[in-house]
Amino acid sequence: MRHGIFLPPFHAVEENPAAALDRDFALMEFLDKLGFEEAWIGEHHSAGYETIASPELFIATAAERTKHIRFGTGVISLPYHNPLMVANRIIQLDHQTRGRIMFGAGPGLLASDAIMLDIDPRVQRDRMEQSLDVILRLFKGEVITEKTDWYSLKEARAHLLPFTEPYPEVVVASAVTPSGGRLAGRYDLGMLCVAAAEGPGFKVLRSNWEAACEIAAEHGRTMDPQRLRLVAPIHIAETREQARKDVRWGLQKYVDYVNNNMPRLHVPPGKDVVDWWIETNMGVAGTPDDAIALIEKLKAQQGDFGVMLTMVSNIVDFEPLKKSFELYRRYVVPHFNRSNQARRDSYAWVTRNTQTFSELRSEAAKLMVEKHERERSVARAAKGTASKGDGEAPAPRASDGKGGHLIS
């Protein structure tokens, strides 16, 4: 299992927006140093909180500041863009990042974005499918002439083909409806389940995946669970009490923002928002063990999947956020990657044989002492024998200067 983040991002309207972006870039650098594999960046144009309008622009800068982490557009809202422009921007990023780009596509989440562009939200999924089909063909080098009720192309081609062979990994967003799964199955794409822990999203995880598998089979293909990504809010600390304290910093503002767009997070009157968050399993606010339990729960519901993405909801301040990812990398990742299994086996083997190994060490030490004493005894005896056999040389006598010797 690989691990990464999903960054919409969420920034309270009281914050300095430039400073918030700087903090997002700092987070990318921090995650890269920790060894996280992926970061997905969202696109939004309204509602005040989600301040990245172009994931491509953000990724271009973040890629310059990192070395290993891969970046995905999470997601580009295809009905808002001419498909040729999207294809060209992704191909350029593919070259700039030397293959560290992934292309995530969706219909657009916020109705307010669509309204500003004079797009009927009810047509967005159909337009996404139209656009995605064209973009995949452009990635392959096809020349396209096509006219629809919202874009027109005449002998359109990508004059720069992808850096990645045959093109960057492509995934489609999936939340509650089966639309994402249908496209993934039809075009052999990955899936990005952006609301995996929420009630409705959690319930349809398996059915949406099965829809993708069914359609893929109709096209003679098999869906690869390694290209399935699940997203859930996770914040961990060294204790549950500390985690609760951390999320109280910004959880209420996050709930208010979500409900301001589309009321769906119903906290009962008088109910503590942190208690509600934990009791309804909306997200983790606990310890590494709680994060492990959530991911195991998702596996039980979904089956195998390839990547676990933490939703960066910014419900905690920056230092606790970094601490959470440090703990995640130290304790959660090894649990699922089994990177400590050989160490555990070795530890258990030694535990089972502690008495035997201890006795052998003691005996070995005793034998070494005895060997040393024998060797030194032999050496001392040899030295003594040599001294007695040679005797002492007579002391020289002083001369009286006349050829005789003085008697002392």
CSV table of N, CA, C and O in Angstrom, one decimal, residues 301-376:
chain,number,residue,atom,x,y,z
A,301,GLN,N,-14.4,-3.2,3.9
A,301,GLN,CA,-15.5,-2.7,3.1
A,301,GLN,C,-15.2,-2.8,1.6
A,301,GLN,O,-16.0,-3.2,0.8
A,302,GLN,N,-14.0,-2.4,1.2
A,302,GLN,CA,-13.7,-2.3,-0.2
A,302,GLN,C,-13.0,-3.5,-0.8
A,302,GLN,O,-13.2,-3.9,-1.9
A,303,GLY,N,-12.1,-4.1,0.0
A,303,GLY,CA,-11.2,-5.1,-0.5
A,303,GLY,C,-9.9,-4.4,-0.7
A,303,GLY,O,-9.6,-3.3,-0.2
A,304,ASP,N,-9.0,-5.0,-1.4
A,304,ASP,CA,-7.7,-4.5,-1.6
A,304,ASP,C,-7.7,-3.1,-2.4
A,304,ASP,O,-8.6,-2.9,-3.3
A,305,PHE,N,-6.9,-2.2,-2.0
A,305,PHE,CA,-6.7,-1.0,-2.8
A,305,PHE,C,-5.3,-0.5,-2.7
A,305,PHE,O,-4.5,-1.0,-1.8
A,306,GLY,N,-4.8,0.4,-3.6
A,306,GLY,CA,-3.4,0.6,-3.7
A,306,GLY,C,-2.9,1.8,-2.9
A,306,GLY,O,-1.7,1.8,-2.5
A,307,VAL,N,-3.7,2.8,-2.7
A,307,VAL,CA,-3.2,4.0,-2.0
A,307,VAL,C,-4.2,4.6,-1.0
A,307,VAL,O,-5.4,4.7,-1.3
A,308,MET,N,-3.6,4.9,0.2
A,308,MET,CA,-4.4,5.6,1.2
A,308,MET,C,-4.0,7.0,1.2
A,308,MET,O,-2.8,7.3,1.4
A,309,LEU,N,-5.0,7.9,1.0
A,309,LEU,CA,-4.7,9.4,1.0
A,309,LEU,C,-5.4,10.0,2.2
A,309,LEU,O,-6.6,9.9,2.4
A,310,THR,N,-4.6,10.8,2.9
A,310,THR,CA,-5.2,11.6,4.0
A,310,THR,C,-5.7,12.9,3.5
A,310,THR,O,-5.0,13.6,2.9
A,311,MET,N,-7.0,13.1,3.8
A,311,MET,CA,-7.6,14.4,3.5
A,311,MET,C,-7.0,15.5,4.4
A,311,MET,O,-7.2,15.4,5.6
A,312,VAL,N,-6.3,16.5,3.8
A,312,VAL,CA,-5.8,17.6,4.6
A,312,VAL,C,-6.9,18.6,4.8
A,312,VAL,O,-7.1,19.5,3.9
A,313,SER,N,-7.6,18.5,5.9
A,313,SER,CA,-8.8,19.4,6.1
A,313,SER,C,-8.4,20.7,6.8
A,313,SER,O,-9.2,21.5,7.0
A,314,ASN,N,-7.1,20.7,7.2
A,314,ASN,CA,-6.7,21.9,8.0
A,314,ASN,C,-7.5,22.2,9.2
A,314,ASN,O,-7.9,23.3,9.5
A,315,ILE,N,-7.9,21.1,9.9
A,315,ILE,CA,-8.7,21.3,11.1
A,315,ILE,C,-7.8,21.4,12.3
A,315,ILE,O,-8.2,21.5,13.4
A,316,VAL,N,-6.4,21.3,12.0
A,316,VAL,CA,-5.4,21.5,13.1
A,316,VAL,C,-4.4,22.5,12.6
A,316,VAL,O,-4.3,22.7,11.4
A,317,ASP,N,-3.7,23.1,13.5
A,317,ASP,CA,-2.6,24.0,13.2
A,317,ASP,C,-1.5,23.3,12.6
A,317,ASP,O,-1.4,22.1,12.6
A,318,PHE,N,-0.5,24.1,12.0
A,318,PHE,CA,0.5,23.5,11.2
A,318,PHE,C,1.4,22.5,11.9
A,318,PHE,O,1.8,21.5,11.4
A,319,GLU,N,1.9,22.9,13.1
A,319,GLU,CA,2.8,22.0,13.8
A,319,GLU,C,2.2,20.7,14.2
A,319,GLU,O,2.8,19.6,14.0
A,320,PRO,N,0.9,20.7,14.7
A,320,PRO,CA,0.3,19.4,15.0
A,320,PRO,C,0.1,18.6,13.7
A,320,PRO,O,0.1,17.3,13.7
A,321,LEU,N,-0.2,19.3,12.6
A,321,LEU,CA,-0.4,18.6,11.3
A,321,LEU,C,0.9,17.9,10.9
A,321,LEU,O,0.9,16.7,10.5
A,322,LYS,N,2.0,18.5,11.0
A,322,LYS,CA,3.3,17.9,10.7
A,322,LYS,C,3.6,16.7,11.6
A,322,LYS,O,4.1,15.7,11.2
A,323,LYS,N,3.3,16.9,12.9
A,323,LYS,CA,3.5,15.8,13.9
A,323,LYS,C,2.6,14.6,13.5
A,323,LYS,O,3.1,13.5,13.6
A,324,SER,N,1.4,14.9,13.1
A,324,SER,CA,0.5,13.8,12.7
A,324,SER,C,1.1,13.0,11.5
A,324,SER,O,1.1,11.7,11.6
A,325,PHE,N,1.7,13.6,10.5
A,325,PHE,CA,2.2,12.9,9.4
A,325,PHE,C,3.5,12.2,9.8
A,325,PHE,O,3.8,11.1,9.3
A,326,GLU,N,4.3,12.8,10.7
A,326,GLU,CA,5.5,12.1,11.2
A,326,GLU,C,5.1,10.8,11.9
A,326,GLU,O,5.7,9.7,11.7
A,327,LEU,N,4.1,10.8,12.8
A,327,LEU,CA,3.6,9.6,13.5
A,327,LEU,C,3.0,8.6,12.5
A,327,LEU,O,3.2,7.4,12.6
A,328,TYR,N,2.3,9.1,11.5
A,328,TYR,CA,1.7,8.2,10.4
A,328,TYR,C,2.8,7.5,9.7
A,328,TYR,O,2.8,6.2,9.5
A,329,ARG,N,3.9,8.2,9.4
A,329,ARG,CA,5.0,7.5,8.6
A,329,ARG,C,5.7,6.5,9.5
A,329,ARG,O,6.2,5.5,9.1
A,330,ARG,N,5.9,6.9,10.8
A,330,ARG,CA,6.6,6.0,11.7
A,330,ARG,C,5.8,4.7,12.1
A,330,ARG,O,6.5,3.7,12.2
A,331,TYR,N,4.5,4.8,12.3
A,331,TYR,CA,3.8,3.7,12.8
A,331,TYR,C,2.7,3.1,11.9
A,331,TYR,O,2.4,1.9,12.0
A,332,VAL,N,2.0,4.0,11.1
A,332,VAL,CA,0.9,3.4,10.3
A,332,VAL,C,1.5,2.8,9.0
A,332,VAL,O,1.0,1.7,8.7
A,333,VAL,N,2.4,3.4,8.4
A,333,VAL,CA,2.9,2.9,7.1
A,333,VAL,C,3.5,1.5,7.3
A,333,VAL,O,3.2,0.6,6.5
A,334,PRO,N,4.4,1.3,8.3
A,334,PRO,CA,5.0,0.0,8.5
A,334,PRO,C,4.0,-1.1,8.7
A,334,PRO,O,4.2,-2.3,8.3
A,335,HIS,N,2.8,-0.8,9.4
A,335,HIS,CA,1.8,-1.8,9.6
A,335,HIS,C,1.3,-2.4,8.3
A,335,HIS,O,1.1,-3.6,8.2
A,336,PHE,N,1.0,-1.5,7.3
A,336,PHE,CA,0.4,-2.0,6.1
A,336,PHE,C,1.5,-2.4,5.1
A,336,PHE,O,1.2,-3.3,4.2
A,337,ASN,N,2.7,-1.9,5.1
A,337,ASN,CA,3.7,-2.3,4.2
A,337,ASN,C,4.5,-3.5,4.7
A,337,ASN,O,5.4,-4.0,4.0
A,338,ARG,N,4.2,-3.9,6.0
A,338,ARG,CA,4.9,-5.1,6.6
A,338,ARG,C,6.4,-4.9,6.6
A,338,ARG,O,7.2,-5.9,6.5
A,339,SER,N,6.9,-3.7,6.6
A,339,SER,CA,8.3,-3.5,6.5
A,339,SER,C,9.0,-3.9,7.8
A,339,SER,O,10.3,-4.1,7.8
A,340,ASN,N,8.3,-4.1,8.9
A,340,ASN,CA,8.9,-4.6,10.1
A,340,ASN,C,8.6,-6.1,10.4
A,340,ASN,O,9.0,-6.6,11.5
A,341,GLN,N,8.0,-6.8,9.4
A,341,GLN,CA,7.7,-8.2,9.7
A,341,GLN,C,8.9,-9.0,9.9
A,341,GLN,O,9.0,-9.9,10.9
A,342,ALA,N,10.0,-8.8,9.1
A,342,ALA,CA,11.2,-9.6,9.3
A,342,ALA,C,11.8,-9.3,10.7
A,342,ALA,O,12.4,-10.2,11.4
A,343,ARG,N,11.7,-8.0,11.1
A,343,ARG,CA,12.3,-7.6,12.4
A,343,ARG,C,11.5,-8.3,13.5
A,343,ARG,O,12.1,-8.8,14.5
A,344,ARG,N,10.2,-8.3,13.4
A,344,ARG,CA,9.3,-9.0,14.4
A,344,ARG,C,9.6,-10.5,14.5
A,344,ARG,O,9.7,-11.0,15.6
A,345,ASP,N,9.8,-11.1,13.3
A,345,ASP,CA,10.1,-12.5,13.3
A,345,ASP,C,11.4,-12.8,14.0
A,345,ASP,O,11.5,-13.7,14.8
A,346,SER,N,12.4,-11.9,13.7
A,346,SER,CA,13.7,-12.1,14.3
A,346,SER,C,13.6,-11.9,15.8
A,346,SER,O,14.2,-12.7,16.6
A,347,TYR,N,12.9,-10.9,16.3
A,347,TYR,CA,12.7,-10.6,17.7
A,347,TYR,C,12.0,-11.8,18.4
A,347,TYR,O,12.5,-12.2,19.5
A,348,ALA,N,11.0,-12.3,17.7
A,348,ALA,CA,10.3,-13.5,18.3
A,348,ALA,C,11.2,-14.7,18.4
A,348,ALA,O,11.1,-15.5,19.4
A,349,TRP,N,12.0,-14.9,17.4
A,349,TRP,CA,12.9,-16.1,17.4
A,349,TRP,C,13.9,-16.0,18.5
A,349,TRP,O,14.1,-17.0,19.2
A,350,VAL,N,14.4,-14.8,18.7
A,350,VAL,CA,15.4,-14.6,19.9
A,350,VAL,C,14.6,-14.8,21.2
A,350,VAL,O,15.2,-15.4,22.1
A,351,THR,N,13.4,-14.3,21.3
A,351,THR,CA,12.6,-14.5,22.5
A,351,THR,C,12.4,-16.0,22.8
A,351,THR,O,12.6,-16.4,24.0
A,352,ARG,N,12.1,-16.8,21.8
A,352,ARG,CA,11.9,-18.2,22.1
A,352,ARG,C,13.2,-18.9,22.5
A,352,ARG,O,13.1,-20.0,23.1
A,353,ASN,N,14.3,-18.4,22.1
A,353,ASN,CA,15.6,-19.1,22.4
A,353,ASN,C,16.5,-18.3,23.4
A,353,ASN,O,17.7,-18.5,23.4
A,354,THR,N,15.9,-17.4,24.1
A,354,THR,CA,16.7,-16.5,25.0
A,354,THR,C,17.6,-17.3,26.0
A,354,THR,O,18.8,-17.0,26.1
A,355,GLN,N,17.0,-18.3,26.6
A,355,GLN,CA,17.8,-19.1,27.6
A,355,GLN,C,19.0,-19.8,27.0
A,355,GLN,O,20.1,-19.8,27.5
A,356,THR,N,18.7,-20.4,25.8
A,356,THR,CA,19.8,-21.2,25.1
A,356,THR,C,20.9,-20.2,24.7
A,356,THR,O,22.1,-20.5,24.9
A,357,PHE,N,20.5,-19.1,24.1
A,357,PHE,CA,21.5,-18.1,23.6
A,357,PHE,C,22.2,-17.5,24.8
A,357,PHE,O,23.4,-17.3,24.7
A,358,SER,N,21.5,-17.3,25.9
A,358,SER,CA,22.2,-16.7,27.1
A,358,SER,C,23.2,-17.7,27.6
A,358,SER,O,24.4,-17.3,28.0
A,359,GLU,N,22.9,-19.0,27.7
A,359,GLU,CA,23.8,-20.0,28.2
A,359,GLU,C,25.0,-20.1,27.3
A,359,GLU,O,26.2,-20.2,27.8
A,360,LEU,N,24.8,-20.0,26.0
A,360,LEU,CA,25.9,-20.1,25.0
A,360,LEU,C,26.8,-18.9,25.2
A,360,LEU,O,28.1,-19.1,25.1
A,361,ARG,N,26.3,-17.8,25.4
A,361,ARG,CA,27.1,-16.6,25.5
A,361,ARG,C,27.9,-16.7,26.8
A,361,ARG,O,29.1,-16.3,26.8
A,362,SER,N,27.3,-17.1,27.9
A,362,SER,CA,28.0,-17.2,29.2
A,362,SER,C,29.1,-18.3,29.1
A,362,SER,O,30.3,-18.0,29.5
A,363,GLU,N,28.8,-19.4,28.4
A,363,GLU,CA,29.9,-20.4,28.2
A,363,GLU,C,31.0,-19.9,27.4
A,363,GLU,O,32.2,-20.2,27.6
A,364,ALA,N,30.6,-19.2,26.3
A,364,ALA,CA,31.7,-18.6,25.4
A,364,ALA,C,32.6,-17.7,26.2
A,364,ALA,O,33.8,-17.7,26.0
A,365,ALA,N,32.0,-16.8,27.0
A,365,ALA,CA,32.7,-15.9,27.8
A,365,ALA,C,33.7,-16.6,28.8
A,365,ALA,O,34.8,-16.2,29.0
A,366,LYS,N,33.1,-17.7,29.5
A,366,LYS,CA,33.9,-18.4,30.4
A,366,LYS,C,35.1,-19.1,29.7
A,366,LYS,O,36.2,-19.1,30.2
A,367,LEU,N,34.8,-19.7,28.5
A,367,LEU,CA,35.9,-20.3,27.8
A,367,LEU,C,37.0,-19.3,27.4
A,367,LEU,O,38.2,-19.7,27.3
A,368,MET,N,36.6,-18.1,27.0
A,368,MET,CA,37.6,-17.1,26.6
A,368,MET,C,38.5,-16.7,27.8
A,368,MET,O,39.7,-16.6,27.7
A,369,VAL,N,37.8,-16.6,29.0
A,369,VAL,CA,38.6,-16.3,30.2
A,369,VAL,C,39.6,-17.4,30.5
A,369,VAL,O,40.8,-17.1,30.8
A,370,GLU,N,39.1,-18.6,30.4
A,370,GLU,CA,40.0,-19.8,30.7
A,370,GLU,C,41.1,-19.9,29.7
A,370,GLU,O,42.3,-20.1,30.1
A,371,LYS,N,40.8,-19.6,28.4
A,371,LYS,CA,41.9,-19.7,27.4
A,371,LYS,C,42.9,-18.6,27.6
A,371,LYS,O,44.1,-18.8,27.5
A,372,HIS,N,42.5,-17.4,28.0
A,372,HIS,CA,43.4,-16.3,28.3
A,372,HIS,C,44.3,-16.7,29.5
A,372,HIS,O,45.5,-16.4,29.4
A,373,GLU,N,43.7,-17.2,30.5
A,373,GLU,CA,44.5,-17.5,31.7
A,373,GLU,C,45.6,-18.6,31.4
A,373,GLU,O,46.7,-18.6,31.8
A,374,ARG,N,45.1,-19.6,30.6
A,374,ARG,CA,46.1,-20.7,30.2
A,374,ARG,C,47.2,-20.1,29.4
A,374,ARG,O,48.4,-20.4,29.6
A,375,GLU,N,46.9,-19.3,28.4
A,375,GLU,CA,47.9,-18.7,27.5
A,375,GLU,C,48.9,-17.8,28.3
A,375,GLU,O,50.1,-17.9,28.1
A,376,ARG,N,48.3,-17.0,29.3
A,376,ARG,CA,49.2,-16.1,30.0
A,376,ARG,C,50.1,-17.0,31.0
A,376,ARG,O,51.3,-16.6,31.3
